[in-house]
Amino acid sequence: MRIRRRIIMILLIFFCFLLQSTLFQNIFAAAEIAPNFMVILTVSFGLMRGKREGMFVGFLGGILSDLFFGSALGFTALLYVIIGYCCGFCYRIFYDDDVKMPVILIAVSDIGYGIAMYAFQFLLRGRVDFLFYVRRVIIPEMIYTVVVTLVVYRLLLLLNRKLEKAEQRSVGSFV
């Protein structure tokens, strides 16, 4: 049954990557800012399934981003793996129906992602206007990501519950 979960997760990663890089980047972009679906997915699976699943989702989503848009292979993957690992620590204190914790973690993770991207892609090139980047990119992207999270998180939670029920049924049939 773990194979079924992995296949669904991989398809979900591809779907979110396509949404983030095409539809929301071109059609639904507000002031040229799009929500970060990979952060939503990585944090959600880190919370719902633990560090290992969060790192898996983060790595695959990051590698996809690096392959298609990155200048250095592995940098975005490393950021998403760190996000998945850190959010996986909250797995034990996670309550399914409480949406406050995922929203806060997604907001903090998106801000951390934005700061890391600024530090390693702009600051090292000599662009030192940090407050401009915070006002024009980091904060608007975080707000847009949090708003989208309120809808997407419920769908991910529903999918996770269905997969857990299917896994429990298959384990029960072996016992």
Coordinates of N, CA and C in Angstrom, one line a residue:
M1 N 0.8 -1.2 0.0 CA 0.0 0.0 0.0 C 0.9 1.3 0.0
R2 N 2.1 1.1 0.5 CA 3.0 2.3 0.5 C 3.3 2.7 -0.9
I3 N 3.3 1.8 -1.9 CA 3.5 2.1 -3.3 C 2.4 3.0 -3.8
R4 N 1.2 2.6 -3.4 CA 0.1 3.5 -3.9 C 0.2 4.9 -3.3
R5 N 0.6 5.0 -2.1 CA 0.7 6.3 -1.5 C 1.9 7.1 -2.2
R6 N 3.0 6.4 -2.5 CA 4.1 7.1 -3.2 C 3.7 7.6 -4.6
I7 N 3.0 6.7 -5.3 CA 2.5 7.1 -6.6 C 1.6 8.3 -6.6
I8 N 0.7 8.3 -5.6 CA -0.2 9.5 -5.5 C 0.5 10.7 -5.1
M9 N 1.5 10.6 -4.2 CA 2.3 11.7 -3.8 C 3.1 12.3 -5.0
I10 N 3.7 11.4 -5.8 CA 4.5 11.9 -6.9 C 3.6 12.6 -7.9
L11 N 2.4 12.0 -8.2 CA 1.4 12.7 -9.1 C 1.0 14.0 -8.5
L12 N 0.8 14.1 -7.2 CA 0.4 15.4 -6.6 C 1.5 16.4 -6.7
I13 N 2.7 16.0 -6.5 CA 3.9 16.9 -6.7 C 3.9 17.4 -8.1
F14 N 3.8 16.6 -9.1 CA 3.8 17.0 -10.5 C 2.6 18.0 -10.7
F15 N 1.4 17.7 -10.2 CA 0.3 18.5 -10.4 C 0.5 19.9 -9.8
C16 N 1.0 19.9 -8.5 CA 1.3 21.2 -7.9 C 2.4 22.0 -8.6
F17 N 3.4 21.3 -9.1 CA 4.4 22.0 -9.8 C 3.9 22.6 -11.1
L18 N 3.0 21.9 -11.8 CA 2.4 22.4 -13.0 C 1.5 23.6 -12.7
L19 N 0.7 23.5 -11.6 CA -0.1 24.6 -11.2 C 0.7 25.9 -10.9
Q20 N 1.8 25.7 -10.1 CA 2.6 26.8 -9.7 C 3.4 27.4 -10.9
S21 N 3.9 26.6 -11.8 CA 4.7 27.1 -12.8 C 3.9 27.6 -14.1
T22 N 2.7 27.2 -14.2 CA 2.0 27.6 -15.4 C 0.7 28.4 -15.1
L23 N -0.3 27.8 -14.5 CA -1.6 28.4 -14.3 C -1.5 29.6 -13.4
F24 N -0.9 29.4 -12.2 CA -0.8 30.5 -11.2 C 0.3 31.5 -11.6
Q25 N 1.3 31.1 -12.3 CA 2.3 32.0 -12.7 C 1.9 33.0 -13.8
N26 N 1.0 32.5 -14.7 CA 0.6 33.4 -15.8 C -0.8 34.0 -15.7
I27 N -1.8 33.1 -15.2 CA -3.2 33.6 -15.3 C -3.6 34.2 -13.9
F28 N -3.3 33.5 -12.8 CA -3.8 34.0 -11.5 C -2.7 34.7 -10.7
A29 N -1.7 35.1 -11.4 CA -0.6 35.9 -10.7 C -1.1 37.3 -10.3
A30 N -0.9 37.6 -9.0 CA -1.3 39.0 -8.6 C 0.0 39.8 -8.4
A31 N 0.1 40.8 -9.2 CA 1.3 41.7 -9.2 C 2.5 40.8 -9.5
E32 N 2.4 39.9 -10.4 CA 3.5 39.0 -10.8 C 4.0 38.1 -9.6
I33 N 3.2 37.9 -8.7 CA 3.5 37.0 -7.5 C 2.5 35.8 -7.6
A34 N 3.1 34.6 -7.4 CA 2.3 33.4 -7.4 C 2.4 32.7 -6.1
P35 N 1.4 31.9 -5.6 CA 1.6 31.2 -4.4 C 2.6 30.0 -4.6
N36 N 3.2 29.7 -3.5 CA 4.2 28.7 -3.5 C 3.6 27.3 -3.1
F37 N 3.1 26.6 -4.1 CA 2.4 25.3 -3.9 C 3.4 24.3 -3.3
M38 N 4.7 24.3 -3.7 CA 5.6 23.4 -3.1 C 5.8 23.5 -1.6
V39 N 5.8 24.8 -1.1 CA 5.9 25.0 0.3 C 4.6 24.4 1.0
I40 N 3.5 24.7 0.4 CA 2.2 24.2 1.0 C 2.3 22.6 1.0
L41 N 2.7 22.0 0.0 CA 2.7 20.6 -0.1 C 3.7 20.0 0.9
T42 N 4.9 20.6 0.9 CA 6.0 20.1 1.8 C 5.6 20.2 3.2
V43 N 5.1 21.4 3.6 CA 4.7 21.6 5.0 C 3.6 20.7 5.4
S44 N 2.6 20.6 4.5 CA 1.4 19.7 4.8 C 1.8 18.3 5.0
F45 N 2.6 17.7 4.2 CA 3.0 16.3 4.3 C 4.0 16.1 5.5
G46 N 4.8 17.1 5.7 CA 5.6 17.1 6.9 C 4.8 17.0 8.2
L47 N 3.8 17.8 8.2 CA 2.9 17.8 9.4 C 2.1 16.5 9.5
M48 N 1.5 16.1 8.4 CA 0.6 15.0 8.4 C 1.3 13.6 8.5
R49 N 2.5 13.5 8.0 CA 3.1 12.2 7.9 C 4.5 12.2 8.6
G50 N 5.1 13.3 8.9 CA 6.4 13.3 9.6 C 7.5 13.8 8.8
K51 N 8.7 13.7 9.4 CA 9.9 14.3 8.7 C 10.3 13.6 7.4
R52 N 10.2 12.2 7.4 CA 10.6 11.5 6.2 C 9.7 11.8 5.0
E53 N 8.4 11.9 5.2 CA 7.5 12.2 4.1 C 7.7 13.7 3.7
G54 N 7.9 14.6 4.6 CA 8.1 16.0 4.3 C 9.4 16.2 3.5
M55 N 10.4 15.4 3.9 CA 11.7 15.5 3.1 C 11.5 14.9 1.7
F56 N 10.8 13.8 1.6 CA 10.6 13.2 0.3 C 9.8 14.2 -0.7
V57 N 8.8 14.7 -0.2 CA 8.0 15.7 -1.0 C 8.8 16.9 -1.3
G58 N 9.5 17.4 -0.3 CA 10.4 18.6 -0.6 C 11.5 18.3 -1.6
F59 N 12.1 17.2 -1.5 CA 13.2 16.8 -2.4 C 12.7 16.7 -3.8
L60 N 11.6 16.0 -4.0 CA 11.1 15.8 -5.4 C 10.6 17.2 -6.0
G61 N 9.9 17.9 -5.2 CA 9.4 19.3 -5.6 C 10.6 20.2 -5.9
G62 N 11.6 20.2 -5.1 CA 12.7 21.0 -5.3 C 13.5 20.6 -6.5
I63 N 13.7 19.3 -6.7 CA 14.5 18.9 -7.9 C 13.7 19.3 -9.2
L64 N 12.4 19.2 -9.2 CA 11.6 19.6 -10.3 C 11.8 21.1 -10.6
S65 N 11.8 21.9 -9.5 CA 12.0 23.3 -9.7 C 13.4 23.6 -10.1
D66 N 14.4 22.9 -9.6 CA 15.8 23.1 -10.0 C 16.0 22.7 -11.5
L67 N 15.4 21.6 -11.9 CA 15.6 21.2 -13.3 C 15.0 22.1 -14.3
F68 N 13.9 22.7 -14.0 CA 13.2 23.6 -15.0 C 13.5 25.1 -14.8
F69 N 13.8 25.5 -13.6 CA 14.0 27.0 -13.4 C 15.2 27.4 -12.6
G70 N 15.9 26.4 -12.0 CA 17.0 26.8 -11.2 C 18.3 27.0 -11.9
S71 N 19.2 27.8 -11.3 CA 20.5 28.0 -11.9 C 21.5 27.0 -11.3
A72 N 21.2 26.5 -10.1 CA 22.1 25.5 -9.5 C 21.3 24.3 -9.1
L73 N 21.6 23.2 -9.6 CA 20.9 22.0 -9.3 C 21.0 21.6 -7.9
G74 N 19.9 21.5 -7.2 CA 19.9 21.0 -5.8 C 19.7 22.1 -4.8
F75 N 19.8 23.4 -5.1 CA 19.6 24.4 -4.1 C 18.2 24.5 -3.6
T76 N 17.3 24.6 -4.5 CA 15.8 24.6 -4.2 C 15.4 23.3 -3.5
A77 N 16.0 22.2 -4.0 CA 15.7 20.9 -3.3 C 16.1 20.9 -1.9
L78 N 17.3 21.5 -1.6 CA 17.8 21.5 -0.3 C 17.0 22.4 0.6
L79 N 16.5 23.5 0.1 CA 15.6 24.4 0.9 C 14.3 23.7 1.2
Y80 N 13.7 23.0 0.3 CA 12.5 22.3 0.5 C 12.7 21.1 1.5
V81 N 13.8 20.4 1.4 CA 14.1 19.3 2.3 C 14.2 19.8 3.7
I82 N 14.9 20.9 3.9 CA 15.0 21.5 5.2 C 13.7 21.9 5.7
I83 N 12.8 22.5 4.9 CA 11.5 22.9 5.3 C 10.7 21.7 5.7
G84 N 10.7 20.6 4.9 CA 10.0 19.4 5.2 C 10.5 18.7 6.5
Y85 N 11.8 18.8 6.7 CA 12.4 18.2 7.9 C 12.0 19.0 9.2
C86 N 12.1 20.3 9.1 CA 11.7 21.1 10.3 C 10.2 21.0 10.6
C87 N 9.4 21.0 9.6 CA 7.9 20.9 9.8 C 7.5 19.5 10.3
G88 N 8.4 18.5 10.0 CA 8.1 17.2 10.4 C 8.2 17.0 11.9
F89 N 9.0 17.9 12.6 CA 9.1 17.9 14.0 C 7.7 18.1 14.7
C90 N 6.8 18.8 14.0 CA 5.5 19.1 14.6 C 4.5 18.0 14.4
Y91 N 4.9 16.9 13.8 CA 4.1 15.8 13.5 C 3.4 15.3 14.7
R92 N 4.1 15.2 15.8 CA 3.5 14.6 17.1 C 2.4 15.5 17.7
I93 N 2.5 16.8 17.5 CA 1.6 17.7 18.1 C 0.6 18.2 17.1
F94 N 0.4 17.5 16.0 CA -0.5 18.0 15.0 C -1.9 17.5 15.2
Y95 N -2.9 18.4 15.1 CA -4.3 18.0 15.1 C -4.9 18.3 13.8
D96 N -5.6 17.3 13.3 CA -6.1 17.3 11.9 C -6.9 18.5 11.6
D97 N -7.9 18.8 12.5 CA -8.9 19.8 12.1 C -8.4 21.2 12.5
D98 N -7.3 21.4 13.2 CA -6.8 22.7 13.5 C -6.0 23.3 12.3
V99 N -6.5 24.3 11.7 CA -5.9 24.8 10.5 C -4.9 25.9 10.9
K100 N -4.9 26.4 12.1 CA -4.0 27.5 12.5 C -2.5 27.1 12.4
M101 N -2.2 25.9 12.9 CA -0.8 25.5 12.9 C -0.2 25.3 11.5
P102 N -0.9 24.6 10.6 CA -0.4 24.6 9.2 C -0.2 25.9 8.6
V103 N -1.2 26.8 8.8 CA -1.1 28.1 8.2 C 0.1 28.9 8.7
I104 N 0.3 28.8 10.0 CA 1.5 29.5 10.6 C 2.8 28.9 10.1
L105 N 2.8 27.6 10.1 CA 4.1 27.0 9.6 C 4.3 27.2 8.1
I106 N 3.3 27.3 7.3 CA 3.4 27.6 5.9 C 3.9 29.0 5.7
A107 N 3.3 30.0 6.5 CA 3.7 31.4 6.4 C 5.2 31.5 6.8
V108 N 5.6 30.9 7.9 CA 7.0 31.0 8.4 C 7.9 30.3 7.4
S109 N 7.5 29.2 6.8 CA 8.4 28.5 5.8 C 8.5 29.3 4.6
D110 N 7.4 29.9 4.1 CA 7.5 30.7 2.9 C 8.4 32.0 3.1
I111 N 8.3 32.6 4.3 CA 9.2 33.7 4.6 C 10.7 33.2 4.6
G112 N 10.9 32.1 5.3 CA 12.3 31.5 5.3 C 12.8 31.2 3.9
Y113 N 11.9 30.6 3.1 CA 12.3 30.3 1.7 C 12.6 31.6 0.9
G114 N 11.8 32.6 1.1 CA 12.0 33.9 0.4 C 13.3 34.5 0.8
I115 N 13.6 34.5 2.1 CA 14.9 35.1 2.6 C 16.1 34.3 2.1
A116 N 16.0 33.0 2.1 CA 17.1 32.1 1.6 C 17.3 32.4 0.1
M117 N 16.2 32.5 -0.6 CA 16.4 32.7 -2.1 C 17.0 34.1 -2.3
Y118 N 16.6 35.1 -1.5 CA 17.2 36.4 -1.6 C 18.7 36.4 -1.3
A119 N 19.0 35.7 -0.2 CA 20.4 35.7 0.3 C 21.3 35.0 -0.7
F120 N 20.9 33.9 -1.3 CA 21.8 33.2 -2.2 C 21.7 33.5 -3.7
Q121 N 20.6 34.1 -4.1 CA 20.4 34.4 -5.5 C 20.6 35.9 -5.8
F122 N 20.3 36.8 -4.9 CA 20.4 38.2 -5.1 C 21.5 38.9 -4.4
L123 N 21.6 38.6 -3.1 CA 22.6 39.3 -2.2 C 24.0 38.9 -2.7
L124 N 24.2 37.7 -3.1 CA 25.6 37.3 -3.5 C 25.9 37.9 -4.9
R125 N 24.9 38.4 -5.6 CA 25.2 39.1 -6.8 C 25.3 40.6 -6.7
G126 N 25.3 41.1 -5.4 CA 25.5 42.5 -5.2 C 24.2 43.3 -5.1
R127 N 23.0 42.7 -5.1 CA 21.8 43.4 -5.0 C 21.4 43.4 -3.5
V128 N 21.6 44.6 -2.9 CA 21.4 44.7 -1.4 C 20.2 45.4 -0.9
D129 N 19.2 45.6 -1.8 CA 18.0 46.3 -1.4 C 17.0 45.3 -0.8
F130 N 17.3 44.8 0.4 CA 16.5 43.8 1.1 C 15.1 44.2 1.4
L131 N 14.9 45.4 1.9 CA 13.5 45.8 2.2 C 12.6 45.9 1.0
F132 N 13.2 46.3 -0.1 CA 12.4 46.3 -1.4 C 12.0 44.9 -1.7
Y133 N 12.9 43.9 -1.6 CA 12.6 42.5 -1.9 C 11.5 42.0 -0.9
V134 N 11.6 42.4 0.4 CA 10.6 41.9 1.4 C 9.3 42.5 1.0
R135 N 9.2 43.8 0.7 CA 7.9 44.4 0.5 C 7.3 43.9 -0.8
R136 N 8.1 43.7 -1.9 CA 7.6 43.4 -3.2 C 7.4 42.0 -3.5
V137 N 8.2 41.1 -2.8 CA 8.2 39.7 -3.2 C 7.8 38.8 -2.0
I138 N 8.5 38.9 -0.9 CA 8.4 37.9 0.2 C 7.0 38.1 0.9
I139 N 6.6 39.2 1.3 CA 5.4 39.4 2.0 C 4.2 39.1 1.1
P140 N 4.1 39.7 -0.1 CA 2.9 39.4 -1.0 C 2.8 37.9 -1.3
E141 N 4.0 37.2 -1.6 CA 3.9 35.8 -1.8 C 3.5 35.0 -0.6
M142 N 3.9 35.4 0.5 CA 3.5 34.7 1.8 C 2.0 34.9 2.0
I143 N 1.4 36.1 1.7 CA 0.0 36.3 1.9 C -0.8 35.5 0.9
Y144 N -0.4 35.5 -0.3 CA -1.0 34.7 -1.4 C -1.0 33.2 -1.1
T145 N 0.2 32.8 -0.6 CA 0.3 31.4 -0.3 C -0.6 31.0 0.9
V146 N -0.7 31.8 1.9 CA -1.5 31.5 3.0 C -3.0 31.5 2.6
V147 N -3.4 32.4 1.8 CA -4.8 32.4 1.3 C -5.1 31.1 0.5
V148 N -4.2 30.7 -0.4 CA -4.4 29.5 -1.1 C -4.4 28.3 -0.2
T149 N -3.6 28.3 0.9 CA -3.5 27.2 1.8 C -4.8 26.9 2.5
L150 N -5.6 27.9 2.7 CA -6.9 27.7 3.4 C -7.8 26.8 2.6
V151 N -7.6 26.7 1.3 CA -8.4 25.8 0.4 C -7.6 24.5 0.2
V152 N -6.4 24.6 -0.2 CA -5.6 23.5 -0.6 C -5.4 22.5 0.6
Y153 N -5.1 23.1 1.8 CA -4.8 22.2 2.9 C -6.0 21.3 3.2
R154 N -7.2 21.7 3.1 CA -8.4 20.9 3.4 C -8.4 19.7 2.4
L155 N -8.1 20.0 1.1 CA -8.1 18.9 0.1 C -6.9 17.9 0.4
L156 N -5.8 18.4 0.8 CA -4.7 17.5 1.2 C -5.0 16.7 2.4
L157 N -5.7 17.3 3.4 CA -6.1 16.5 4.6 C -7.1 15.4 4.2
L158 N -8.0 15.7 3.4 CA -9.0 14.7 3.0 C -8.3 13.6 2.2
L159 N -7.4 13.9 1.3 CA -6.6 12.9 0.6 C -5.8 12.0 1.6
N160 N -5.2 12.6 2.5 CA -4.4 11.9 3.5 C -5.3 10.9 4.3
R161 N -6.4 11.4 4.7 CA -7.3 10.5 5.5 C -7.8 9.3 4.7
K162 N -8.1 9.6 3.4 CA -8.5 8.4 2.6 C -7.4 7.4 2.4
L163 N -6.2 7.9 2.2 CA -5.0 7.0 2.0 C -4.8 6.2 3.3
E164 N -4.9 6.9 4.5 CA -4.7 6.2 5.8 C -5.7 5.1 6.0
K165 N -7.0 5.4 5.6 CA -8.1 4.4 5.8 C -7.8 3.2 4.9
A166 N -7.4 3.5 3.7 CA -7.0 2.4 2.7 C -5.9 1.6 3.2
E167 N -4.9 2.2 3.8 CA -3.7 1.5 4.4 C -4.1 0.7 5.6
Q168 N -5.0 1.2 6.4 CA -5.5 0.4 7.6 C -6.3 -0.8 7.2
R169 N -7.1 -0.6 6.1 CA -7.9 -1.8 5.7 C -7.0 -2.9 5.1
S170 N -5.9 -2.5 4.4 CA -5.0 -3.5 3.8 C -4.2 -4.1 4.9
V171 N -3.8 -3.4 5.9 CA -3.1 -4.0 7.0 C -4.0 -5.0 7.8
G172 N -5.2 -4.6 8.0 CA -6.2 -5.4 8.7 C -6.5 -6.7 8.0
S173 N -6.4 -6.7 6.7 CA -6.6 -8.0 5.9 C -5.5 -9.0 6.0
F174 N -4.3 -8.5 6.4 CA -3.2 -9.4 6.5 C -3.1 -10.0 7.9
V175 N -3.8 -9.4 8.9 CA -3.7 -9.9 10.3 C -4.7 -10.9 10.6

